[in-house]
PDB file of C-alpha atoms in Angstrom:
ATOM      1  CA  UNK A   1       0.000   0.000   0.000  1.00 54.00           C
ATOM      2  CA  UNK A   2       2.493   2.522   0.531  1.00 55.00           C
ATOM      3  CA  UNK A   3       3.936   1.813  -2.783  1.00 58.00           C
ATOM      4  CA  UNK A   4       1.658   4.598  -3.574  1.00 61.00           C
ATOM      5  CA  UNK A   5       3.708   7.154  -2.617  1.00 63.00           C
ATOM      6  CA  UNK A   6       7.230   6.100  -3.987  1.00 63.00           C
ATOM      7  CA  UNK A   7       6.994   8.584  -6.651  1.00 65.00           C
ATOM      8  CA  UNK A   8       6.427  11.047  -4.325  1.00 69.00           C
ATOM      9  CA  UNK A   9       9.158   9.735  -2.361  1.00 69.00           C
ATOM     10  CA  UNK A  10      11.833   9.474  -5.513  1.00 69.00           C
ATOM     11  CA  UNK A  11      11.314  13.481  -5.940  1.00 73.00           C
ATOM     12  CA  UNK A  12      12.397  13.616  -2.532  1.00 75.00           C
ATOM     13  CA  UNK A  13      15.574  11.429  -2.725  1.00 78.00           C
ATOM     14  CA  UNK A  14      16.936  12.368  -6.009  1.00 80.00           C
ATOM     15  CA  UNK A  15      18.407  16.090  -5.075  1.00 84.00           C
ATOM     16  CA  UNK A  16      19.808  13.598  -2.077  1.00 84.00           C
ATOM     17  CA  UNK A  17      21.133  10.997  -3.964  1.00 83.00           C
ATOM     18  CA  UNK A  18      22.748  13.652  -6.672  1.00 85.00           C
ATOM     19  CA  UNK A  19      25.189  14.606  -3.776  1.00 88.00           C
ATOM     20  CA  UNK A  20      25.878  11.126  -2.667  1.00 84.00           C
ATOM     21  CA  UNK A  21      26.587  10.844  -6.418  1.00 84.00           C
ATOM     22  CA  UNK A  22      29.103  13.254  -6.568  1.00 85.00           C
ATOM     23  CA  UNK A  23      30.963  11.113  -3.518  1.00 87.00           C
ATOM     24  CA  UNK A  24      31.452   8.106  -6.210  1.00 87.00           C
ATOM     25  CA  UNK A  25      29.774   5.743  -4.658  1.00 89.00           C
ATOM     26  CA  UNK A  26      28.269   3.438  -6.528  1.00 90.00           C
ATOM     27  CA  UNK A  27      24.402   2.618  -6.321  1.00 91.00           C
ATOM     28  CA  UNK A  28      25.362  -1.652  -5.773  1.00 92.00           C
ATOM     29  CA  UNK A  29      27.804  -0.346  -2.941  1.00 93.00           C
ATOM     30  CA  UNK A  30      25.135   2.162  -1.073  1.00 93.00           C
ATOM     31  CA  UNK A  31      23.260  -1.602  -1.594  1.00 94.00           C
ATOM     32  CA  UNK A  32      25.647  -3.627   0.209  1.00 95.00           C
ATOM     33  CA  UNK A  33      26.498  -1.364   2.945  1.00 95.00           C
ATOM     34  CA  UNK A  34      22.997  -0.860   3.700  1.00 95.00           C
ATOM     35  CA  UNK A  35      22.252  -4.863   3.836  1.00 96.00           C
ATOM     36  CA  UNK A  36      25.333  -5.069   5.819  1.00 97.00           C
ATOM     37  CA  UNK A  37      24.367  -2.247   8.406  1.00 97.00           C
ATOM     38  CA  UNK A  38      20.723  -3.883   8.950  1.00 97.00           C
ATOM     39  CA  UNK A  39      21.876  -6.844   9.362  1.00 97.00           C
ATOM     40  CA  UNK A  40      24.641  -5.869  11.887  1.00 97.00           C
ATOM     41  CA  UNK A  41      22.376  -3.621  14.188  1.00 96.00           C
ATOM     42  CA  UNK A  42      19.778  -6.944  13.733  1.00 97.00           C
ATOM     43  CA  UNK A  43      21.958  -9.565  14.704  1.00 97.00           C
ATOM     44  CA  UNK A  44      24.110  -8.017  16.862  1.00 97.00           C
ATOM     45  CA  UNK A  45      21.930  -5.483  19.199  1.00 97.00           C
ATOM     46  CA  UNK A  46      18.172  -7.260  19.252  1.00 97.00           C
ATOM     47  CA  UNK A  47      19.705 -10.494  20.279  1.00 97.00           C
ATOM     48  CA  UNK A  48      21.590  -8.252  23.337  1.00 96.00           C
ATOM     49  CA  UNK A  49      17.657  -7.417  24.137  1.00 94.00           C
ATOM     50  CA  UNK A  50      18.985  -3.601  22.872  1.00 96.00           C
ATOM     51  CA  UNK A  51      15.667  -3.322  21.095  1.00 97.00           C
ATOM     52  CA  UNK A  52      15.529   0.760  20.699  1.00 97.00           C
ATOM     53  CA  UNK A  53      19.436   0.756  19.830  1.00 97.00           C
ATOM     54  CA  UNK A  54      19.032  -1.972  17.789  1.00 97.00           C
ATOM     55  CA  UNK A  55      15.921  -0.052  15.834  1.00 97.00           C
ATOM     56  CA  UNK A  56      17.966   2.768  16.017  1.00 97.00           C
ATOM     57  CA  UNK A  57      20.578   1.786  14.023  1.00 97.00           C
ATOM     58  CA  UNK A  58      18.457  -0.372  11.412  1.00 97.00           C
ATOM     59  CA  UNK A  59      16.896   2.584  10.696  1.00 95.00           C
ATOM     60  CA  UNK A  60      19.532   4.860   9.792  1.00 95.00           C
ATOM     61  CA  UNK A  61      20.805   1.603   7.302  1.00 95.00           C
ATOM     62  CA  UNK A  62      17.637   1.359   5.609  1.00 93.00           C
ATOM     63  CA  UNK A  63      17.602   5.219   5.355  1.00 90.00           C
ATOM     64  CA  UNK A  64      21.115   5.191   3.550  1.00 91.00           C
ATOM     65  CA  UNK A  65      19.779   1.978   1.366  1.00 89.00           C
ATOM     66  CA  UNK A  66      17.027   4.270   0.031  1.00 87.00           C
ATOM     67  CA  UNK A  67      19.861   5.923  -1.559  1.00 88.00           C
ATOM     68  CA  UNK A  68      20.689   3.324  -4.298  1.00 87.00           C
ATOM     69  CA  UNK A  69      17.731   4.081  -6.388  1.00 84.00           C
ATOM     70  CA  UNK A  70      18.454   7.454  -6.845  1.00 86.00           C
ATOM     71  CA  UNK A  71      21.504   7.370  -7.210  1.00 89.00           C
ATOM     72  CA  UNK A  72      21.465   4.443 -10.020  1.00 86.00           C
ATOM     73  CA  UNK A  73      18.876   7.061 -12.019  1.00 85.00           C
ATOM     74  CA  UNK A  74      21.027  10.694 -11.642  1.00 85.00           C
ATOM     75  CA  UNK A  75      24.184   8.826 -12.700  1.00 84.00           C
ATOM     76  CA  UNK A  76      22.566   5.900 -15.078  1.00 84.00           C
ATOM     77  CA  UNK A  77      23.928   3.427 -13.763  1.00 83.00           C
ATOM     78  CA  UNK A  78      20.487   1.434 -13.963  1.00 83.00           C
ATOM     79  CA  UNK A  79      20.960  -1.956 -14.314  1.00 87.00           C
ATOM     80  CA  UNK A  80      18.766  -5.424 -14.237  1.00 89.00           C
ATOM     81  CA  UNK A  81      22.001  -6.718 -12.206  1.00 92.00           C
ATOM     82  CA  UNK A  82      21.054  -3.737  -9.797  1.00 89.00           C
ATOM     83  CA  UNK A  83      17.546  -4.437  -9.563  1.00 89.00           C
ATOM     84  CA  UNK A  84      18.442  -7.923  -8.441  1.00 92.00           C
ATOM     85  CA  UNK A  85      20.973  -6.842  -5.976  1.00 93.00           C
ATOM     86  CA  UNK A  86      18.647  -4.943  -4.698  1.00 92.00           C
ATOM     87  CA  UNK A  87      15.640  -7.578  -4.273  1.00 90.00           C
ATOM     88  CA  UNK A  88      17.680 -10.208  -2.657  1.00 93.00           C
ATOM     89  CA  UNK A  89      19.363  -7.810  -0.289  1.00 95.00           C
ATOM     90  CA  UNK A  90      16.260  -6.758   1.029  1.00 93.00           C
ATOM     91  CA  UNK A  91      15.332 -10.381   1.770  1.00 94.00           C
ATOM     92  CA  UNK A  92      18.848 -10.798   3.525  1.00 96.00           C
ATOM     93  CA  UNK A  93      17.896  -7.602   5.630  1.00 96.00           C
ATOM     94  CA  UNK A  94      14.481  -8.494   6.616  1.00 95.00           C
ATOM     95  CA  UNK A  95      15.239 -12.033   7.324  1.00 96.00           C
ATOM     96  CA  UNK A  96      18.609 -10.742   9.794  1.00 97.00           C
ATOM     97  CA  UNK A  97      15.803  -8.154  11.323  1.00 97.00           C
ATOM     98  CA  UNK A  98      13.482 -10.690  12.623  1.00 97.00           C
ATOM     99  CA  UNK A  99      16.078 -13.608  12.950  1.00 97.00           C
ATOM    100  CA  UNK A 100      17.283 -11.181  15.669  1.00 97.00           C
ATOM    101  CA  UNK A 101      14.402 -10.217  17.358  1.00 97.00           C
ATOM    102  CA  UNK A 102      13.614 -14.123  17.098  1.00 98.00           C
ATOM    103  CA  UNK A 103      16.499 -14.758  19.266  1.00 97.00           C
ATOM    104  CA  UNK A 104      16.324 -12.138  21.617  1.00 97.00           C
ATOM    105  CA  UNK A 105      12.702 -12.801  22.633  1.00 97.00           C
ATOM    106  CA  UNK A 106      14.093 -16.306  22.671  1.00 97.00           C
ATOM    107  CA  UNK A 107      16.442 -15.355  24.877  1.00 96.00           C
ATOM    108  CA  UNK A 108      14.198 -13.437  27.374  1.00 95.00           C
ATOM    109  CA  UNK A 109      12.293 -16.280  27.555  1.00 95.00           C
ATOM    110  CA  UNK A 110       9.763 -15.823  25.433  1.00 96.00           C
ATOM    111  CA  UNK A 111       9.084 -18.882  23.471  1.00 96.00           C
ATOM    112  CA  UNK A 112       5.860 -18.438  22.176  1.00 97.00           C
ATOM    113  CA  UNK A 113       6.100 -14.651  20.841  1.00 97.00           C
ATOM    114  CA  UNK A 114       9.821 -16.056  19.521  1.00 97.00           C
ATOM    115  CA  UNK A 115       7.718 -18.615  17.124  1.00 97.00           C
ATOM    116  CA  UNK A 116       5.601 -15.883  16.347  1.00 98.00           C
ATOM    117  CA  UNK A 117       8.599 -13.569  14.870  1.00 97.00           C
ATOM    118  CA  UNK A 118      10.138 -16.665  12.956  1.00 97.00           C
ATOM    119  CA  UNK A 119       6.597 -16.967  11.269  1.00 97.00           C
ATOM    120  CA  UNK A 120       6.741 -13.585  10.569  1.00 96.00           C
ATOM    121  CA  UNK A 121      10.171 -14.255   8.776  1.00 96.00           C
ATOM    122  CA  UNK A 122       9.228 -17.032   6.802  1.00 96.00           C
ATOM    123  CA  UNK A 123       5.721 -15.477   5.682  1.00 95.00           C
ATOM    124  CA  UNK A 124       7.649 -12.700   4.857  1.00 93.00           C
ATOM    125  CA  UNK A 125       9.876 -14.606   2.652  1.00 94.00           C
ATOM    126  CA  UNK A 126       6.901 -16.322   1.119  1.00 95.00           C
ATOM    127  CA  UNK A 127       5.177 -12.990   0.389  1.00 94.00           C
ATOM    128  CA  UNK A 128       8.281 -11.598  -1.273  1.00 92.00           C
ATOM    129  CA  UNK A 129       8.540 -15.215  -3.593  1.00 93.00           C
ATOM    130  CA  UNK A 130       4.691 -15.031  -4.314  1.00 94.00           C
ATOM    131  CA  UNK A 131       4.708 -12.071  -5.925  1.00 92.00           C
ATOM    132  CA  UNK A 132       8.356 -13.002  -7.932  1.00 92.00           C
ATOM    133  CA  UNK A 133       7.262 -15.939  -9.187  1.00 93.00           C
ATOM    134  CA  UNK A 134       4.158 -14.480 -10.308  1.00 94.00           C
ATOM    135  CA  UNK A 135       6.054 -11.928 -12.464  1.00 91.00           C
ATOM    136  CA  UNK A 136       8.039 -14.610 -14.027  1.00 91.00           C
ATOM    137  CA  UNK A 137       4.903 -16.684 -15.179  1.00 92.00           C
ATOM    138  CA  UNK A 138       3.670 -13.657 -16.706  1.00 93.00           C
ATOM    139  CA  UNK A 139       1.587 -12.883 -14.160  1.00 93.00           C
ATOM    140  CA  UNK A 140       0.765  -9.801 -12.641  1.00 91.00           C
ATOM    141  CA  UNK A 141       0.741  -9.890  -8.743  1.00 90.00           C
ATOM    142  CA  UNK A 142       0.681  -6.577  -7.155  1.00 87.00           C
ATOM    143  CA  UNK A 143      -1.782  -6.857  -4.269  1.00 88.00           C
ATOM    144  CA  UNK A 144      -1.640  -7.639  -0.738  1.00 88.00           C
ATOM    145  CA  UNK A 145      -2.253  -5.522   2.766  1.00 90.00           C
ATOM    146  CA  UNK A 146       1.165  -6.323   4.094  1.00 88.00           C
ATOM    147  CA  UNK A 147       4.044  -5.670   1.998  1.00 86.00           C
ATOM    148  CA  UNK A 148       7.929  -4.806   2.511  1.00 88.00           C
ATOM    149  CA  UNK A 149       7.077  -1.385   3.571  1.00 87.00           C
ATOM    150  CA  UNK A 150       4.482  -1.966   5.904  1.00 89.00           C
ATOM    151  CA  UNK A 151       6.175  -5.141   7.470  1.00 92.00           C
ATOM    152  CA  UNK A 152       9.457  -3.120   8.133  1.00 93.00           C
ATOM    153  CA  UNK A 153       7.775  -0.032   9.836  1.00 93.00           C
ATOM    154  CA  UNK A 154       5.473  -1.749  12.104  1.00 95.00           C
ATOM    155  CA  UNK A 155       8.191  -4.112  12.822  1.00 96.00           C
ATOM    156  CA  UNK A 156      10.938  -1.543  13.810  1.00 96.00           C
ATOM    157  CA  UNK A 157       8.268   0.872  15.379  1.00 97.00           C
ATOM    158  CA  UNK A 158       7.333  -1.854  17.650  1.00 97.00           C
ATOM    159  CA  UNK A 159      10.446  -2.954  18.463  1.00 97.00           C
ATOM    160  CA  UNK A 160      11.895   0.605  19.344  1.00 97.00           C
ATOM    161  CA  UNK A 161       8.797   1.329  21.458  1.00 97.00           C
ATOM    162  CA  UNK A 162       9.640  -1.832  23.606  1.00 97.00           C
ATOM    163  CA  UNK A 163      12.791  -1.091  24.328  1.00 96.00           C
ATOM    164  CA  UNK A 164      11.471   1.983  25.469  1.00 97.00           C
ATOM    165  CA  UNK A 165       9.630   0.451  27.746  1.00 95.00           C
ATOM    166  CA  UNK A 166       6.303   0.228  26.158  1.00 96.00           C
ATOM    167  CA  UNK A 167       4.225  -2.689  27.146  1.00 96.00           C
ATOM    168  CA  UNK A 168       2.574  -5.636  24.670  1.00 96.00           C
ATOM    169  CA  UNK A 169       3.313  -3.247  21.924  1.00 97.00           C
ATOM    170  CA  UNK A 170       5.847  -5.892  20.354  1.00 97.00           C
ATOM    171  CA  UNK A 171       3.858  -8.860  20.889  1.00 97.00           C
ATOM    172  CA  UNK A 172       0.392  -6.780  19.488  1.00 97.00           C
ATOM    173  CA  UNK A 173       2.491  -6.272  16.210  1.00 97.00           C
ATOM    174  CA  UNK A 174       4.137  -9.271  15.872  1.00 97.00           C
ATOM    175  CA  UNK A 175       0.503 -11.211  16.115  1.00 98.00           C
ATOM    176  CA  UNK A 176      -0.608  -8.742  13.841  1.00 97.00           C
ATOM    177  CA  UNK A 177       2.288  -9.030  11.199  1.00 96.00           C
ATOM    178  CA  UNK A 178       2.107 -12.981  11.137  1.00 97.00           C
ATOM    179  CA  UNK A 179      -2.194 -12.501  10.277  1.00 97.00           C
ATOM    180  CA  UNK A 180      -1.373  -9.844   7.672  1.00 95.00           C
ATOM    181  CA  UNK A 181       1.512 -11.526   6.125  1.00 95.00           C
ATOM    182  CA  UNK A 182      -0.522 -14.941   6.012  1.00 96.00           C
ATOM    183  CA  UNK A 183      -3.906 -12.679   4.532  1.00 96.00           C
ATOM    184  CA  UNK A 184      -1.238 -11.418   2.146  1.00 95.00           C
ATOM    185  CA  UNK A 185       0.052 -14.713   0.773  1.00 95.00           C
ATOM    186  CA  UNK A 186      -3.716 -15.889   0.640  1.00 96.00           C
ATOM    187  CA  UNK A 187      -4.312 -12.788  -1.659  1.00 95.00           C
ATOM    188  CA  UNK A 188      -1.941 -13.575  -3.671  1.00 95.00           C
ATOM    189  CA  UNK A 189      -2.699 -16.833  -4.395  1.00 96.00           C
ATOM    190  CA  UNK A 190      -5.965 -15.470  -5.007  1.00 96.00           C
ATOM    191  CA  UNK A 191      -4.896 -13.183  -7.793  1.00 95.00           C
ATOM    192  CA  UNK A 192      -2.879 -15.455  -9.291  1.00 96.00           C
ATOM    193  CA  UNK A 193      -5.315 -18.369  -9.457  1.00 95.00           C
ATOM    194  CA  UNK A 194      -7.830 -15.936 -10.957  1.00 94.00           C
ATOM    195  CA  UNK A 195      -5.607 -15.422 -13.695  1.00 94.00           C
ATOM    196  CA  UNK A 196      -5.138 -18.992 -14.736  1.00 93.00           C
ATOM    197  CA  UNK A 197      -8.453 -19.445 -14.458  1.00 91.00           C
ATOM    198  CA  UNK A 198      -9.150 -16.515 -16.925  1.00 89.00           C
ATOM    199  CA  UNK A 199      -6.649 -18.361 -19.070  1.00 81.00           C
ATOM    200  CA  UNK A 200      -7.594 -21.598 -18.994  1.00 81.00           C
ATOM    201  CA  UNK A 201     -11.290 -20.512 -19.818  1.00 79.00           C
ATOM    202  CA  UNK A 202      -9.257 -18.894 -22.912  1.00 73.00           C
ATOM    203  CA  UNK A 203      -8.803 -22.437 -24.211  1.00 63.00           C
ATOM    204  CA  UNK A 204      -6.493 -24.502 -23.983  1.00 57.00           C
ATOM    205  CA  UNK A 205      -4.411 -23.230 -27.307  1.00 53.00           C
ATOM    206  CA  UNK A 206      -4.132 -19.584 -25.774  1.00 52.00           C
ATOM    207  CA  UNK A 207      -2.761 -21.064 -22.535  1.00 52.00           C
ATOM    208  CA  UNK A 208      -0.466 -23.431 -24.267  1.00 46.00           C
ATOM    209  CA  UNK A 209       0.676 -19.769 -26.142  1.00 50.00           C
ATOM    210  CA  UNK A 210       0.698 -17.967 -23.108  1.00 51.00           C
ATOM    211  CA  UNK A 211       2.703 -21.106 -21.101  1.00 48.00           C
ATOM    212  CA  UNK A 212       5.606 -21.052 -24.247  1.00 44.00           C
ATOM    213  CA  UNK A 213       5.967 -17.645 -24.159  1.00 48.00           C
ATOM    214  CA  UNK A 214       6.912 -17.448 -20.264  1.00 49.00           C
ATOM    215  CA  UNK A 215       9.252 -20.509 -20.783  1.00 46.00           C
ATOM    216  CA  UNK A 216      10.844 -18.319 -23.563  1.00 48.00           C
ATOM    217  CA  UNK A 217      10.710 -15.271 -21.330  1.00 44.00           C
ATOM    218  CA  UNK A 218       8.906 -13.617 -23.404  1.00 38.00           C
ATOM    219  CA  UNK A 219       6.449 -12.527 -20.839  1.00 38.00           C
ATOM    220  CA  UNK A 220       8.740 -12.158 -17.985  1.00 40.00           C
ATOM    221  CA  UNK A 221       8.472  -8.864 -16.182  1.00 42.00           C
ATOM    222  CA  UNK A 222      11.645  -6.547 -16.734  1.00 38.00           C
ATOM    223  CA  UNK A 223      12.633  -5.957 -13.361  1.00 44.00           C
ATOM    224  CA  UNK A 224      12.668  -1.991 -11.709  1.00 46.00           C
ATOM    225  CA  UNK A 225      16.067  -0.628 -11.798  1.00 47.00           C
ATOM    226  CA  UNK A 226      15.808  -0.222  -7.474  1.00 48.00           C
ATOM    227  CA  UNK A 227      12.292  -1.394  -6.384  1.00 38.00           C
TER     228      UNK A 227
END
C-alpha cells in the first residue's frame, strides 16, 4: 500500500542521492552497505535485548539503502544486475531483522512470541517469492495488505517502542504481522489463481501460447532498476 507514494518519495531522494553521487559511490555499494548495516544492528543489538538501539541503528541503514535508487537514475547506472541486488538484499535484511528479534525474545524467555517472529520471517519470505514468481509466469501480482514497507515499519516501530519500555506493543504487532503476512500470501494466491483461471477458460491453445511464451521469457516482467 504505501507503494503509492514512492513517486512522491523518488522526488524527494533524487536532489539527495545527486550529492551522494558526486561522492562516487556506486548505487550496488550504497546496496551492500545498507544490507550489511541492517543486518549488523539486527543480529548483533536485538539479540543483546537492545531493542531501541538496535531499531535505532536499522533505521539509519535502511535510510542510507534508500539511496541506491536514486543514485542508479542521476548517474545511469540502472541496471537489471542492480535491480536484483537490490531484491535479494532486502530479503537478507528483513530475514537478519526478525532472525534477531527471534532470538532475543528467545532469549528473554519468550518462546511463544519467539515462534511468532520466525513466522513472521518465513511469511515474509513467502510474500516476497509469491509475488516473484508471479512476475516470471507472466503474471501480474501486485496486491496484498502487508508488503515490505508496511512489514518493516510496524516491525521496527514496535520494536523501538519496547525497548522503550512500552508494554505488549511488540507482541500486538508481531501477532498482527504474522495474520497480515498470512492474509497477504492468501491474496496472492488469489490473484494469481484468478488469472489462470481466466486463461484456462481462454482455451487450452491460448494457454499453451501464453505457457511457451513465459518458458521463452517472453512474458517475464523486466525488473525496476531499485524497487
Amino acid at each position: 500500500m504505501l507503494n503509492k507514494i514512492r513517486p512522491a518519495l523518488g522526488r524527494v531522494l533524487t536532489p539527495i542521492g545527486r550529492a551522494v553521487a558526486r561522492t562516487g559511490v556506486s548505487p550496488n555499494a550504497i546496496t551492500v552497505i545498507g544490507t550489511v548495516g541492517v543486518a549488523a544492528g539486527a543480529l548483533v543489538l536485538f539479540p543483546r535485548g537492545e531493542f531501541f538501539w538496535g531499531t535505532v541503528v536499522i533505521t539509519a541503514f535502511v535510510l542510507f539503502d534508500m539511496l541506491d535508487g536514486a543514485v542508479a537514475r542521476v548517474t545511469g547506472k540502472i541496471s537489471k544486475f542492480g535491480a536484483f541486488l537490490d531484491s535479494t538484499m532486502d530479503r537478507v535484511a528483513d530475514a537478519a531483522i526478525f532472525a534477531g528479534l527471534m532470538i532475543g525474545l528467545y532469549r528473554d524467555g519468550q518462546d511463544v512470541l519467539a515462534g511468532v517472529a520466525l513466522y513472521c520471517l518465513v511469511s515474509g519470505v513467502v510474500v516476497s517469492y509469491a509475488k516473484a514468481r508471479a512476475e516470471g509466469l507472466g503474471y501480474t501480482c501486485n496486491v496484498g495488505i502487508a508488503e515490505r514497507a508496511e512489514r518493516l515499519i510496524v516491525a521496527l516501530v514496535a520494536a523501538g517502542l519496547d525497548g522503550l519500555g512500552v508494554p505488549f506493543i511488540l507482541t500486538i504487532a508481531l501477532w498482527a504481522l504474522a495474520a497480515l503476512s498470512t492474509i497477504t500470501v492468501g491474496q496472492r494466491f488469489a490473484t494469481v489463481y484468478a488469472q489462470a483461471k481466466e486463461g484456462a477458460a481462454a482455451g487450452p491453445g491460448a494457454e499453451r501460447e501464453s505457457g511457451a511464451k513465459r518458458e521463452n521469457g517472453a512474458e517475464e516482467k523486466t525488473p525496476e532498476p531499485r524497487p
